[in-house]
GROMACS .gro file of C-alpha atoms in nm:
model
  212
    1MET     CA    1   1.321   2.026 -12.168
    2ILE     CA    2   1.519   1.830 -11.922
    3ASP     CA    3   1.348   1.501 -11.992
    4LEU     CA    4   1.422   1.555 -12.373
    5LYS     CA    5   1.774   1.601 -12.274
    6LEU     CA    6   1.792   1.291 -12.048
    7ALA     CA    7   1.641   1.097 -12.336
    8SER     CA    8   1.873   1.243 -12.596
    9LEU     CA    9   2.175   1.158 -12.380
   10MET     CA   10   2.056   0.816 -12.311
   11SER     CA   11   2.007   0.747 -12.677
   12SER     CA   12   2.365   0.882 -12.757
   13LYS     CA   13   2.502   0.658 -12.491
   14LEU     CA   14   2.328   0.337 -12.627
   15CYS     CA   15   2.446   0.410 -12.969
   16HIS     CA   16   2.820   0.479 -12.858
   17ASP     CA   17   2.812   0.143 -12.678
   18VAL     CA   18   2.666  -0.061 -12.965
   19ILE     CA   19   2.873   0.104 -13.242
   20GLY     CA   20   3.193  -0.071 -13.155
   21PRO     CA   21   3.071  -0.439 -13.222
   22ILE     CA   22   2.874  -0.307 -13.522
   23GLY     CA   23   3.180  -0.137 -13.676
   24ALA     CA   24   3.382  -0.462 -13.597
   25ILE     CA   25   3.108  -0.665 -13.795
   26CYS     CA   26   3.156  -0.426 -14.076
   27ASN     CA   27   3.533  -0.460 -14.079
   28GLY     CA   28   3.517  -0.827 -14.077
   29ALA     CA   29   3.264  -0.825 -14.368
   30GLU     CA   30   3.528  -0.605 -14.576
   31LEU     CA   31   3.800  -0.861 -14.489
   32VAL     CA   32   3.591  -1.164 -14.614
   33ALA     CA   33   3.504  -0.971 -14.933
   34ASP     CA   34   3.887  -0.910 -15.004
   35ASP     CA   35   4.098  -1.164 -15.181
   36GLY     CA   36   4.286  -1.273 -14.869
   37ASN     CA   37   4.411  -1.602 -14.783
   38GLU     CA   38   4.223  -1.867 -14.598
   39ASP     CA   39   4.360  -1.780 -14.244
   40MET     CA   40   4.267  -1.419 -14.303
   41ARG     CA   41   3.903  -1.512 -14.399
   42ALA     CA   42   3.867  -1.756 -14.094
   43GLU     CA   43   3.990  -1.457 -13.859
   44ALA     CA   44   3.747  -1.235 -14.024
   45LEU     CA   45   3.464  -1.485 -13.981
   46ARG     CA   46   3.555  -1.531 -13.633
   47LEU     CA   47   3.562  -1.150 -13.566
   48ILE     CA   48   3.213  -1.115 -13.728
   49SER     CA   49   3.064  -1.418 -13.508
   50GLU     CA   50   3.208  -1.267 -13.176
   51SER     CA   51   3.102  -0.900 -13.269
   52ALA     CA   52   2.762  -1.029 -13.370
   53GLY     CA   53   2.718  -1.201 -13.033
   54GLU     CA   54   2.839  -0.897 -12.852
   55ALA     CA   55   2.604  -0.660 -13.024
   56SER     CA   56   2.304  -0.906 -12.984
   57ALA     CA   57   2.395  -0.939 -12.603
   58ARG     CA   58   2.416  -0.567 -12.577
   59LEU     CA   59   2.098  -0.483 -12.753
   60GLN     CA   60   1.889  -0.746 -12.539
   61PHE     CA   61   2.037  -0.636 -12.201
   62TYR     CA   62   1.973  -0.263 -12.308
   63ARG     CA   63   1.616  -0.335 -12.388
   64LEU     CA   64   1.554  -0.468 -12.045
   65ALA     CA   65   1.783  -0.215 -11.847
   66PHE     CA   66   1.672   0.098 -12.041
   67GLY     CA   67   1.364   0.025 -12.252
   68LEU     CA   68   1.008  -0.071 -12.162
   69ALA     CA   69   1.045  -0.431 -12.263
   70GLY     CA   70   0.669  -0.445 -12.303
   71SER     CA   71   0.645  -0.811 -12.400
   72MET     CA   72   0.800  -0.907 -12.040
   73GLY     CA   73   0.497  -0.767 -11.852
   74GLN     CA   74   0.488  -0.561 -11.542
   75ASP     CA   75   0.692  -0.815 -11.328
   76ILE     CA   76   1.013  -0.957 -11.451
   77SER     CA   77   1.178  -1.292 -11.337
   78LEU     CA   78   1.547  -1.242 -11.196
   79ARG     CA   79   1.643  -1.517 -11.395
   80ASP     CA   80   1.601  -1.319 -11.700
   81ALA     CA   81   1.802  -1.034 -11.568
   82ARG     CA   82   2.064  -1.263 -11.431
   83ASN     CA   83   2.099  -1.454 -11.775
   84LEU     CA   84   2.110  -1.115 -11.984
   85SER     CA   85   2.368  -0.984 -11.752
   86ARG     CA   86   2.591  -1.301 -11.780
   87ASP     CA   87   2.562  -1.287 -12.165
   88LEU     CA   88   2.676  -0.907 -12.150
   89MET     CA   89   2.956  -0.969 -11.910
   90SER     CA   90   3.087  -1.258 -12.115
   91PHE     CA   91   3.232  -1.012 -12.373
   92GLY     CA   92   3.524  -0.828 -12.207
   93LYS     CA   93   3.767  -0.853 -11.908
   94ILE     CA   94   3.507  -0.878 -11.633
   95ARG     CA   95   3.415  -1.197 -11.457
   96LEU     CA   96   3.042  -1.182 -11.336
   97ASP     CA   97   2.966  -1.407 -11.042
   98TRP     CA   98   2.583  -1.383 -10.992
   99PRO     CA   99   2.470  -1.727 -10.864
  100ASP     CA  100   2.124  -1.851 -10.919
  101GLU     CA  101   2.090  -1.840 -10.539
  102ALA     CA  102   2.112  -1.450 -10.552
  103GLY     CA  103   1.740  -1.385 -10.601
  104GLY     CA  104   1.647  -1.710 -10.761
  105ALA     CA  105   1.384  -1.670 -11.022
  106GLU     CA  106   1.169  -1.442 -10.804
  107MET     CA  107   0.944  -1.202 -10.982
  108LEU     CA  108   1.014  -0.818 -10.926
  109PRO     CA  109   0.851  -0.515 -11.054
  110LYS     CA  110   0.994  -0.402 -11.389
  111ASP     CA  111   1.145  -0.087 -11.258
  112VAL     CA  112   1.336  -0.285 -10.974
  113VAL     CA  113   1.477  -0.511 -11.231
  114LYS     CA  114   1.605  -0.213 -11.442
  115ILE     CA  115   1.764  -0.081 -11.124
  116LEU     CA  116   1.970  -0.397 -11.072
  117CYS     CA  117   2.071  -0.403 -11.422
  118ASN     CA  118   2.178  -0.033 -11.437
  119LEU     CA  119   2.353  -0.084 -11.108
  120LEU     CA  120   2.539  -0.372 -11.288
  121VAL     CA  121   2.665  -0.141 -11.551
  122VAL     CA  122   2.785   0.137 -11.300
  123ALA     CA  123   2.973  -0.137 -11.099
  124ALA     CA  124   3.125  -0.293 -11.399
  125ALA     CA  125   3.241   0.075 -11.501
  126ALA     CA  126   3.453   0.082 -11.172
  127LEU     CA  127   3.682  -0.197 -11.317
  128PRO     CA  128   3.842  -0.037 -11.628
  129ARG     CA  129   4.132  -0.296 -11.608
  130GLY     CA  130   3.883  -0.587 -11.555
  131GLY     CA  131   3.835  -0.804 -11.249
  132ASP     CA  132   3.543  -0.964 -11.064
  133LEU     CA  133   3.193  -0.862 -11.018
  134LYS     CA  134   3.008  -1.043 -10.744
  135VAL     CA  135   2.638  -1.015 -10.687
  136THR     CA  136   2.467  -1.129 -10.355
  137GLY     CA  137   2.108  -1.083 -10.270
  138ASP     CA  138   1.783  -1.201 -10.122
  139VAL     CA  139   1.421  -1.155 -10.204
  140SER     CA  140   1.147  -1.218  -9.951
  141LYS     CA  141   0.797  -1.111  -9.903
  142GLY     CA  142   0.942  -0.831  -9.658
  143GLY     CA  143   1.138  -0.689  -9.922
  144TRP     CA  144   1.468  -0.731 -10.126
  145SER     CA  145   1.822  -0.643 -10.115
  146PHE     CA  146   2.154  -0.684 -10.332
  147ILE     CA  147   2.502  -0.599 -10.310
  148PHE     CA  148   2.729  -0.549 -10.617
  149ARG     CA  149   3.080  -0.583 -10.526
  150ALA     CA  150   3.362  -0.503 -10.791
  151GLU     CA  151   3.703  -0.632 -10.719
  152GLY     CA  152   4.021  -0.571 -10.910
  153MET     CA  153   4.338  -0.368 -10.974
  154ARG     CA  154   4.287   0.013 -10.922
  155VAL     CA  155   3.915  -0.006 -10.896
  156LEU     CA  156   3.782   0.343 -10.976
  157LEU     CA  157   3.458   0.485 -10.916
  158ARG     CA  158   3.485   0.846 -11.068
  159GLU     CA  159   3.440   1.161 -10.855
  160ASP     CA  160   3.122   1.265 -11.039
  161VAL     CA  161   2.968   0.905 -11.014
  162THR     CA  162   3.042   0.889 -10.634
  163HIS     CA  163   2.882   1.223 -10.584
  164ILE     CA  164   2.550   1.136 -10.768
  165LEU     CA  165   2.521   0.800 -10.607
  166GLN     CA  166   2.571   0.988 -10.271
  167ASN     CA  167   2.345   1.276 -10.349
  168GLY     CA  168   2.080   1.142 -10.588
  169TYR     CA  169   1.961   1.253 -10.942
  170ASN     CA  170   2.020   1.616 -11.005
  171GLU     CA  171   1.910   1.742 -11.354
  172SER     CA  172   2.125   2.054 -11.354
  173GLU     CA  173   2.444   1.848 -11.324
  174LEU     CA  174   2.335   1.610 -11.619
  175THR     CA  175   2.604   1.529 -11.862
  176ALA     CA  176   2.678   1.280 -12.145
  177GLN     CA  177   2.953   1.128 -11.896
  178ASN     CA  178   2.715   1.077 -11.608
  179VAL     CA  179   2.376   1.006 -11.767
  180GLY     CA  180   2.384   0.647 -11.705
  181VAL     CA  181   2.427   0.703 -11.303
  182GLN     CA  182   2.189   0.983 -11.330
  183TYR     CA  183   1.922   0.753 -11.490
  184LEU     CA  184   1.988   0.480 -11.235
  185MET     CA  185   1.945   0.735 -10.920
  186ALA     CA  186   1.623   0.876 -11.100
  187LEU     CA  187   1.477   0.521 -11.097
  188CYS     CA  188   1.577   0.462 -10.744
  189GLU     CA  189   1.397   0.799 -10.639
  190ASN     CA  190   1.088   0.720 -10.840
  191ASN     CA  191   1.050   0.367 -10.677
  192ASN     CA  192   1.155   0.456 -10.319
  193VAL     CA  193   1.472   0.253 -10.358
  194ASN     CA  194   1.787   0.301 -10.129
  195LEU     CA  195   2.118   0.282 -10.283
  196VAL     CA  196   2.444   0.351 -10.095
  197ILE     CA  197   2.807   0.287 -10.133
  198GLN     CA  198   2.868   0.040  -9.869
  199ASP     CA  199   3.229   0.013  -9.899
  200MET     CA  200   3.512   0.165 -10.120
  201ASP     CA  201   3.901   0.099 -10.131
  202ASP     CA  202   4.189   0.077 -10.394
  203ASP     CA  203   4.088  -0.269 -10.489
  204HIS     CA  204   3.717  -0.297 -10.423
  205VAL     CA  205   3.381  -0.108 -10.417
  206SER     CA  206   3.044  -0.246 -10.293
  207LEU     CA  207   2.731  -0.083 -10.389
  208ALA     CA  208   2.420  -0.192 -10.172
  209VAL     CA  209   2.062  -0.156 -10.289
  210ARG     CA  210   1.734  -0.237 -10.100
  211SER     CA  211   1.362  -0.197 -10.104
  212GLY     CA  212   1.245   0.117  -9.933
   0.00000   0.00000   0.00000
């Protein structure tokens, strides 16, 4: 039953995250349909365009981060993960700095790429007021390692998120609020991946992940 609970909570989370831009598209369509002035129609069309772009970016990113993404094969290029992450972060108050040099276009197992994408989401959540999210990393024949550093005003890593990052997946503590980080830690444990809070202060938090 726990597996079903995890799946149900993840489904609810994804629907919650996508319903915002979808709702904005509906609102924009209603404004276009009304007999408003040209300025209002232009604003409504801008809203529809931006919201459609955000919804598309979220769905494509979520397909990789949470789904099977079967058409991509068992190994996935970091370039794909990086580009989808950039598209996702282009909507909102967080500036993503994930240079091409951080991993390049190396191929990594699908679950490893999912871990990096989910870590991006967890790190971004620590910036409720916006800020900078910097990714550094390296991939070699001996393994791989990445650091996600969130910098901004009042960086906040919730207490329950910190607890799970430090102690790992715990199905008895699974809730709608922490399902994302629980899923991340379950992926890490299943793939022998080490994830730690490297550094944390009022204006930054650094999360480090590496192959086992």
